[in-house]
mmCIF file of C-alpha atoms in Angstrom:
data_model
loop_
_atom_site.group_PDB
_atom_site.id
_atom_site.type_symbol
_atom_site.label_atom_id
_atom_site.label_comp_id
_atom_site.label_asym_id
_atom_site.label_seq_id
_atom_site.Cartn_x
_atom_site.Cartn_y
_atom_site.Cartn_z
ATOM 1 C CA UNK A 760 0.000 0.000 0.000
ATOM 2 C CA UNK A 761 1.406 3.441 -0.928
ATOM 3 C CA UNK A 762 1.719 5.982 1.859
ATOM 4 C CA UNK A 763 -0.896 8.676 2.294
ATOM 5 C CA UNK A 764 0.427 12.259 2.299
ATOM 6 C CA UNK A 765 -1.359 14.931 4.299
ATOM 7 C CA UNK A 766 -0.684 18.551 5.185
ATOM 8 C CA UNK A 767 -1.563 19.512 8.735
ATOM 9 C CA UNK A 768 -0.538 22.050 11.382
ATOM 10 C CA UNK A 769 2.858 21.325 12.935
ATOM 11 C CA UNK A 770 2.724 19.810 16.444
ATOM 12 C CA UNK A 771 5.491 19.429 19.054
ATOM 13 C CA UNK A 772 6.237 15.844 17.984
ATOM 14 C CA UNK A 773 7.194 17.139 14.504
ATOM 15 C CA UNK A 774 9.963 19.435 15.751
ATOM 16 C CA UNK A 775 12.728 16.813 15.604
ATOM 17 C CA UNK A 776 11.745 15.776 12.063
ATOM 18 C CA UNK A 777 11.822 19.380 10.887
ATOM 19 C CA UNK A 778 15.167 19.899 12.643
ATOM 20 C CA UNK A 779 16.555 16.867 10.747
ATOM 21 C CA UNK A 780 15.308 18.299 7.430
ATOM 22 C CA UNK A 781 16.860 21.712 8.128
ATOM 23 C CA UNK A 782 20.180 20.256 9.292
ATOM 24 C CA UNK A 783 20.474 17.983 6.246
ATOM 25 C CA UNK A 784 19.391 20.603 3.697
ATOM 26 C CA UNK A 785 22.997 21.614 3.084
ATOM 27 C CA UNK A 786 22.389 25.329 2.629
ATOM 28 C CA UNK A 787 21.281 26.566 6.076
ATOM 29 C CA UNK A 788 23.814 27.862 8.579
ATOM 30 C CA UNK A 789 23.503 26.822 12.240
ATOM 31 C CA UNK A 790 22.154 30.332 12.952
ATOM 32 C CA UNK A 791 19.482 29.946 10.277
ATOM 33 C CA UNK A 792 18.438 26.548 11.659
ATOM 34 C CA UNK A 793 18.226 28.072 15.146
ATOM 35 C CA UNK A 794 16.061 30.908 13.790
ATOM 36 C CA UNK A 795 13.726 28.453 12.049
ATOM 37 C CA UNK A 796 13.371 26.509 15.295
ATOM 38 C CA UNK A 797 12.603 29.734 17.195
ATOM 39 C CA UNK A 798 9.697 30.404 14.823
ATOM 40 C CA UNK A 799 8.498 26.828 15.266
ATOM 41 C CA UNK A 800 8.650 27.208 19.045
ATOM 42 C CA UNK A 801 6.627 30.438 18.832
ATOM 43 C CA UNK A 802 4.043 28.626 16.703
ATOM 44 C CA UNK A 803 3.889 25.773 19.211
ATOM 45 C CA UNK A 804 3.451 28.187 22.109
ATOM 46 C CA UNK A 805 1.105 30.775 20.576
ATOM 47 C CA UNK A 806 -0.455 29.133 17.516
ATOM 48 C CA UNK A 807 -1.874 31.602 15.009
ATOM 49 C CA UNK A 808 -1.208 34.496 17.416
ATOM 50 C CA UNK A 809 2.516 33.970 16.733
ATOM 51 C CA UNK A 810 2.066 35.214 13.165
ATOM 52 C CA UNK A 811 3.921 32.136 11.899
ATOM 53 C CA UNK A 812 1.439 29.721 10.339
ATOM 54 C CA UNK A 813 3.379 26.471 10.307
ATOM 55 C CA UNK A 814 2.396 23.214 8.606
ATOM 56 C CA UNK A 815 4.021 19.898 7.763
ATOM 57 C CA UNK A 816 3.535 17.482 4.917
ATOM 58 C CA UNK A 817 3.488 14.053 6.491
ATOM 59 C CA UNK A 818 3.650 10.648 4.892
ATOM 60 C CA UNK A 819 1.470 8.090 6.672
ATOM 61 C CA UNK A 820 1.899 4.427 5.920
ATOM 62 C CA UNK A 821 1.811 0.977 7.471
ATOM 63 C CA UNK A 822 5.300 1.531 8.909
ATOM 64 C CA UNK A 823 4.305 4.767 10.684
ATOM 65 C CA UNK A 824 4.519 8.408 9.728
ATOM 66 C CA UNK A 825 7.327 10.714 8.644
ATOM 67 C CA UNK A 826 7.570 14.484 8.136
ATOM 68 C CA UNK A 827 8.694 15.084 4.543
ATOM 69 C CA UNK A 828 8.659 18.866 4.577
ATOM 70 C CA UNK A 829 7.373 21.957 6.282
ATOM 71 C CA UNK A 830 6.323 25.497 5.523
ATOM 72 C CA UNK A 831 5.973 28.642 7.632
ATOM 73 C CA UNK A 832 4.265 31.802 6.413
ATOM 74 C CA UNK A 833 2.285 34.693 7.807
ATOM 75 C CA UNK A 834 0.703 38.059 7.218
ATOM 76 C CA UNK A 835 3.183 40.872 6.657
ATOM 77 C CA UNK A 836 2.826 43.462 9.426
ATOM 78 C CA UNK A 837 1.435 46.870 8.400
ATOM 79 C CA UNK A 838 0.169 45.642 5.023
ATOM 80 C CA UNK A 839 -3.236 44.781 3.676
ATOM 81 C CA UNK A 840 -3.494 41.237 2.283
ATOM 82 C CA UNK A 841 0.253 40.667 1.856
ATOM 83 C CA UNK A 842 1.973 37.585 3.254
ATOM 84 C CA UNK A 843 5.573 36.471 3.648
ATOM 85 C CA UNK A 844 6.897 32.964 3.152
ATOM 86 C CA UNK A 845 9.319 32.542 6.050
ATOM 87 C CA UNK A 846 10.483 28.955 5.526
ATOM 88 C CA UNK A 847 9.893 26.041 3.221
ATOM 89 C CA UNK A 848 12.114 22.975 3.492
ATOM 90 C CA UNK A 849 11.819 19.460 2.138
ATOM 91 C CA UNK A 850 13.636 16.273 3.114
ATOM 92 C CA UNK A 851 16.609 16.135 0.746
ATOM 93 C CA UNK A 852 15.740 12.562 -0.297
ATOM 94 C CA UNK A 853 12.309 13.819 -1.458
ATOM 95 C CA UNK A 854 13.515 16.683 -3.690
ATOM 96 C CA UNK A 855 11.855 16.600 -7.107
ATOM 97 C CA UNK A 856 9.124 14.360 -5.656
ATOM 98 C CA UNK A 857 6.354 16.974 -5.529
ATOM 99 C CA UNK A 858 6.588 17.662 -1.778
ATOM 100 C CA UNK A 859 7.694 21.290 -2.163
ATOM 101 C CA UNK A 860 5.165 21.920 -4.918
ATOM 102 C CA UNK A 861 2.363 20.490 -2.771
ATOM 103 C CA UNK A 862 3.411 22.617 0.232
ATOM 104 C CA UNK A 863 3.612 25.745 -1.932
ATOM 105 C CA UNK A 864 0.186 25.107 -3.475
ATOM 106 C CA UNK A 865 -1.285 24.582 -0.001
ATOM 107 C CA UNK A 866 0.350 27.816 1.208
ATOM 108 C CA UNK A 867 -1.025 29.830 -1.695
ATOM 109 C CA UNK A 868 -4.525 28.385 -1.266
ATOM 110 C CA UNK A 869 -4.483 28.966 2.507
ATOM 111 C CA UNK A 870 -3.333 32.572 2.061
ATOM 112 C CA UNK A 871 -6.045 33.192 -0.547
ATOM 113 C CA UNK A 872 -8.621 31.604 1.773
ATOM 114 C CA UNK A 873 -7.547 34.103 4.444
ATOM 115 C CA UNK A 874 -7.980 37.012 2.031
ATOM 116 C CA UNK A 875 -4.337 37.325 1.005
ATOM 117 C CA UNK A 876 -3.509 38.531 -2.468
ATOM 118 C CA UNK A 877 0.277 38.782 -2.542
ATOM 119 C CA UNK A 878 3.004 36.369 -1.393
ATOM 120 C CA UNK A 879 6.592 37.574 -0.995
ATOM 121 C CA UNK A 880 9.634 35.327 -0.732
ATOM 122 C CA UNK A 881 13.136 36.470 0.176
ATOM 123 C CA UNK A 882 16.100 34.191 -0.427
ATOM 124 C CA UNK A 883 19.849 34.134 -0.873
ATOM 125 C CA UNK A 884 21.646 34.362 -4.204
ATOM 126 C CA UNK A 885 24.307 31.844 -3.100
ATOM 127 C CA UNK A 886 25.021 28.967 -5.454
ATOM 128 C CA UNK A 887 23.694 26.488 -2.868
ATOM 129 C CA UNK A 888 20.271 28.165 -3.323
ATOM 130 C CA UNK A 889 20.227 27.583 -7.092
ATOM 131 C CA UNK A 890 17.674 24.774 -6.840
ATOM 132 C CA UNK A 891 15.510 26.895 -4.545
ATOM 133 C CA UNK A 892 15.570 29.825 -6.968
ATOM 134 C CA UNK A 893 14.625 27.535 -9.865
ATOM 135 C CA UNK A 894 11.795 26.069 -7.756
ATOM 136 C CA UNK A 895 10.325 29.531 -7.129
ATOM 137 C CA UNK A 896 10.582 30.400 -10.817
ATOM 138 C CA UNK A 897 8.966 27.090 -11.866
ATOM 139 C CA UNK A 898 6.065 27.660 -9.467
ATOM 140 C CA UNK A 899 5.241 31.051 -10.971
ATOM 141 C CA UNK A 900 7.164 33.502 -8.792
ATOM 142 C CA UNK A 901 8.692 36.572 -10.387
ATOM 143 C CA UNK A 902 12.033 38.004 -9.301
ATOM 144 C CA UNK A 903 11.150 41.626 -8.517
ATOM 145 C CA UNK A 904 14.135 42.787 -6.520
ATOM 146 C CA UNK A 905 17.752 42.227 -5.652
ATOM 147 C CA UNK A 906 19.688 43.876 -2.857
ATOM 148 C CA UNK A 907 23.387 43.435 -3.518
ATOM 149 C CA UNK A 908 25.517 42.025 -0.713
ATOM 150 C CA UNK A 909 22.562 42.076 1.707
ATOM 151 C CA UNK A 910 23.515 38.979 3.693
ATOM 152 C CA UNK A 911 27.281 39.341 3.270
ATOM 153 C CA UNK A 912 29.736 40.256 0.500
ATOM 154 C CA UNK A 913 28.816 38.215 -2.556
ATOM 155 C CA UNK A 914 25.423 37.142 -1.154
ATOM 156 C CA UNK A 915 22.508 39.158 -2.505
ATOM 157 C CA UNK A 916 18.943 39.122 -1.216
ATOM 158 C CA UNK A 917 16.529 38.044 -3.958
ATOM 159 C CA UNK A 918 12.873 39.012 -3.628
ATOM 160 C CA UNK A 919 10.230 36.996 -5.425
ATOM 161 C CA UNK A 920 6.515 37.756 -5.597
ATOM 162 C CA UNK A 921 3.337 36.084 -6.791
ATOM 163 C CA UNK A 922 -0.119 37.626 -7.006
ATOM 164 C CA UNK A 923 -2.697 35.190 -5.733
ATOM 165 C CA UNK A 924 -6.176 34.767 -7.112
ATOM 166 C CA UNK A 925 -8.780 35.558 -4.491
ATOM 167 C CA UNK A 926 -10.477 32.605 -2.932
ATOM 168 C CA UNK A 927 -14.066 32.352 -4.090
ATOM 169 C CA UNK A 928 -16.291 31.869 -1.054
ATOM 170 C CA UNK A 929 -19.129 29.417 -1.393
ATOM 171 C CA UNK A 930 -22.522 31.030 -1.997
ATOM 172 C CA UNK A 931 -24.391 31.479 1.261
ATOM 173 C CA UNK A 932 -27.319 29.108 1.572
ATOM 174 C CA UNK A 933 -30.647 30.517 0.441
ATOM 175 C CA UNK A 934 -32.995 31.256 3.313
ATOM 176 C CA UNK A 935 -35.557 28.555 3.823
ATOM 177 C CA UNK A 936 -39.229 29.258 3.294
ATOM 178 C CA UNK A 937 -39.920 28.960 7.026
ATOM 179 C CA UNK A 938 -37.324 31.649 7.778
ATOM 180 C CA UNK A 939 -38.859 33.912 5.142
ATOM 181 C CA UNK A 940 -42.361 33.422 6.585
ATOM 182 C CA UNK A 941 -41.226 34.094 10.127
ATOM 183 C CA UNK A 942 -39.452 37.259 8.992
ATOM 184 C CA UNK A 943 -42.515 38.400 7.090
ATOM 185 C CA UNK A 944 -44.786 37.840 10.083
ATOM 186 C CA UNK A 945 -42.503 40.013 12.233
ATOM 187 C CA UNK A 946 -42.922 43.073 9.991
#
Protein backbone atom coordinates (compact mmCIF):
# COMPACT_ATOMS: atom_id res chain seq x y z
CA UNK A 1 0.00 0.00 0.00
CA UNK A 2 1.41 3.44 -0.93
CA UNK A 3 1.72 5.98 1.86
CA UNK A 4 -0.90 8.68 2.29
CA UNK A 5 0.43 12.26 2.30
CA UNK A 6 -1.36 14.93 4.30
CA UNK A 7 -0.68 18.55 5.18
CA UNK A 8 -1.56 19.51 8.73
CA UNK A 9 -0.54 22.05 11.38
CA UNK A 10 2.86 21.33 12.93
CA UNK A 11 2.72 19.81 16.44
CA UNK A 12 5.49 19.43 19.05
CA UNK A 13 6.24 15.84 17.98
CA UNK A 14 7.19 17.14 14.50
CA UNK A 15 9.96 19.43 15.75
CA UNK A 16 12.73 16.81 15.60
CA UNK A 17 11.74 15.78 12.06
CA UNK A 18 11.82 19.38 10.89
CA UNK A 19 15.17 19.90 12.64
CA UNK A 20 16.55 16.87 10.75
CA UNK A 21 15.31 18.30 7.43
CA UNK A 22 16.86 21.71 8.13
CA UNK A 23 20.18 20.26 9.29
CA UNK A 24 20.47 17.98 6.25
CA UNK A 25 19.39 20.60 3.70
CA UNK A 26 23.00 21.61 3.08
CA UNK A 27 22.39 25.33 2.63
CA UNK A 28 21.28 26.57 6.08
CA UNK A 29 23.81 27.86 8.58
CA UNK A 30 23.50 26.82 12.24
CA UNK A 31 22.15 30.33 12.95
CA UNK A 32 19.48 29.95 10.28
CA UNK A 33 18.44 26.55 11.66
CA UNK A 34 18.23 28.07 15.15
CA UNK A 35 16.06 30.91 13.79
CA UNK A 36 13.73 28.45 12.05
CA UNK A 37 13.37 26.51 15.29
CA UNK A 38 12.60 29.73 17.20
CA UNK A 39 9.70 30.40 14.82
CA UNK A 40 8.50 26.83 15.27
CA UNK A 41 8.65 27.21 19.04
CA UNK A 42 6.63 30.44 18.83
CA UNK A 43 4.04 28.63 16.70
CA UNK A 44 3.89 25.77 19.21
CA UNK A 45 3.45 28.19 22.11
CA UNK A 46 1.10 30.77 20.58
CA UNK A 47 -0.46 29.13 17.52
CA UNK A 48 -1.87 31.60 15.01
CA UNK A 49 -1.21 34.50 17.42
CA UNK A 50 2.52 33.97 16.73
CA UNK A 51 2.07 35.21 13.16
CA UNK A 52 3.92 32.14 11.90
CA UNK A 53 1.44 29.72 10.34
CA UNK A 54 3.38 26.47 10.31
CA UNK A 55 2.40 23.21 8.61
CA UNK A 56 4.02 19.90 7.76
CA UNK A 57 3.54 17.48 4.92
CA UNK A 58 3.49 14.05 6.49
CA UNK A 59 3.65 10.65 4.89
CA UNK A 60 1.47 8.09 6.67
CA UNK A 61 1.90 4.43 5.92
CA UNK A 62 1.81 0.98 7.47
CA UNK A 63 5.30 1.53 8.91
CA UNK A 64 4.31 4.77 10.68
CA UNK A 65 4.52 8.41 9.73
CA UNK A 66 7.33 10.71 8.64
CA UNK A 67 7.57 14.48 8.14
CA UNK A 68 8.69 15.08 4.54
CA UNK A 69 8.66 18.87 4.58
CA UNK A 70 7.37 21.96 6.28
CA UNK A 71 6.32 25.50 5.52
CA UNK A 72 5.97 28.64 7.63
CA UNK A 73 4.27 31.80 6.41
CA UNK A 74 2.28 34.69 7.81
CA UNK A 75 0.70 38.06 7.22
CA UNK A 76 3.18 40.87 6.66
CA UNK A 77 2.83 43.46 9.43
CA UNK A 78 1.43 46.87 8.40
CA UNK A 79 0.17 45.64 5.02
CA UNK A 80 -3.24 44.78 3.68
CA UNK A 81 -3.49 41.24 2.28
CA UNK A 82 0.25 40.67 1.86
CA UNK A 83 1.97 37.58 3.25
CA UNK A 84 5.57 36.47 3.65
CA UNK A 85 6.90 32.96 3.15
CA UNK A 86 9.32 32.54 6.05
CA UNK A 87 10.48 28.95 5.53
CA UNK A 88 9.89 26.04 3.22
CA UNK A 89 12.11 22.97 3.49
CA UNK A 90 11.82 19.46 2.14
CA UNK A 91 13.64 16.27 3.11
CA UNK A 92 16.61 16.13 0.75
CA UNK A 93 15.74 12.56 -0.30
CA UNK A 94 12.31 13.82 -1.46
CA UNK A 95 13.51 16.68 -3.69
CA UNK A 96 11.86 16.60 -7.11
CA UNK A 97 9.12 14.36 -5.66
CA UNK A 98 6.35 16.97 -5.53
CA UNK A 99 6.59 17.66 -1.78
CA UNK A 100 7.69 21.29 -2.16
CA UNK A 101 5.16 21.92 -4.92
CA UNK A 102 2.36 20.49 -2.77
CA UNK A 103 3.41 22.62 0.23
CA UNK A 104 3.61 25.74 -1.93
CA UNK A 105 0.19 25.11 -3.47
CA UNK A 106 -1.29 24.58 0.00
CA UNK A 107 0.35 27.82 1.21
CA UNK A 108 -1.02 29.83 -1.69
CA UNK A 109 -4.52 28.39 -1.27
CA UNK A 110 -4.48 28.97 2.51
CA UNK A 111 -3.33 32.57 2.06
CA UNK A 112 -6.04 33.19 -0.55
CA UNK A 113 -8.62 31.60 1.77
CA UNK A 114 -7.55 34.10 4.44
CA UNK A 115 -7.98 37.01 2.03
CA UNK A 116 -4.34 37.32 1.01
CA UNK A 117 -3.51 38.53 -2.47
CA UNK A 118 0.28 38.78 -2.54
CA UNK A 119 3.00 36.37 -1.39
CA UNK A 120 6.59 37.57 -1.00
CA UNK A 121 9.63 35.33 -0.73
CA UNK A 122 13.14 36.47 0.18
CA UNK A 123 16.10 34.19 -0.43
CA UNK A 124 19.85 34.13 -0.87
CA UNK A 125 21.65 34.36 -4.20
CA UNK A 126 24.31 31.84 -3.10
CA UNK A 127 25.02 28.97 -5.45
CA UNK A 128 23.69 26.49 -2.87
CA UNK A 129 20.27 28.16 -3.32
CA UNK A 130 20.23 27.58 -7.09
CA UNK A 131 17.67 24.77 -6.84
CA UNK A 132 15.51 26.89 -4.54
CA UNK A 133 15.57 29.83 -6.97
CA UNK A 134 14.62 27.53 -9.86
CA UNK A 135 11.79 26.07 -7.76
CA UNK A 136 10.32 29.53 -7.13
CA UNK A 137 10.58 30.40 -10.82
CA UNK A 138 8.97 27.09 -11.87
CA UNK A 139 6.06 27.66 -9.47
CA UNK A 140 5.24 31.05 -10.97
CA UNK A 141 7.16 33.50 -8.79
CA UNK A 142 8.69 36.57 -10.39
CA UNK A 143 12.03 38.00 -9.30
CA UNK A 144 11.15 41.63 -8.52
CA UNK A 145 14.13 42.79 -6.52
CA UNK A 146 17.75 42.23 -5.65
CA UNK A 147 19.69 43.88 -2.86
CA UNK A 148 23.39 43.43 -3.52
CA UNK A 149 25.52 42.02 -0.71
CA UNK A 150 22.56 42.08 1.71
CA UNK A 151 23.52 38.98 3.69
CA UNK A 152 27.28 39.34 3.27
CA UNK A 153 29.74 40.26 0.50
CA UNK A 154 28.82 38.22 -2.56
CA UNK A 155 25.42 37.14 -1.15
CA UNK A 156 22.51 39.16 -2.50
CA UNK A 157 18.94 39.12 -1.22
CA UNK A 158 16.53 38.04 -3.96
CA UNK A 159 12.87 39.01 -3.63
CA UNK A 160 10.23 37.00 -5.43
CA UNK A 161 6.52 37.76 -5.60
CA UNK A 162 3.34 36.08 -6.79
CA UNK A 163 -0.12 37.63 -7.01
CA UNK A 164 -2.70 35.19 -5.73
CA UNK A 165 -6.18 34.77 -7.11
CA UNK A 166 -8.78 35.56 -4.49
CA UNK A 167 -10.48 32.60 -2.93
CA UNK A 168 -14.07 32.35 -4.09
CA UNK A 169 -16.29 31.87 -1.05
CA UNK A 170 -19.13 29.42 -1.39
CA UNK A 171 -22.52 31.03 -2.00
CA UNK A 172 -24.39 31.48 1.26
CA UNK A 173 -27.32 29.11 1.57
CA UNK A 174 -30.65 30.52 0.44
CA UNK A 175 -33.00 31.26 3.31
CA UNK A 176 -35.56 28.55 3.82
CA UNK A 177 -39.23 29.26 3.29
CA UNK A 178 -39.92 28.96 7.03
CA UNK A 179 -37.32 31.65 7.78
CA UNK A 180 -38.86 33.91 5.14
CA UNK A 181 -42.36 33.42 6.59
CA UNK A 182 -41.23 34.09 10.13
CA UNK A 183 -39.45 37.26 8.99
CA UNK A 184 -42.51 38.40 7.09
CA UNK A 185 -44.79 37.84 10.08
CA UNK A 186 -42.50 40.01 12.23
CA UNK A 187 -42.92 43.07 9.99
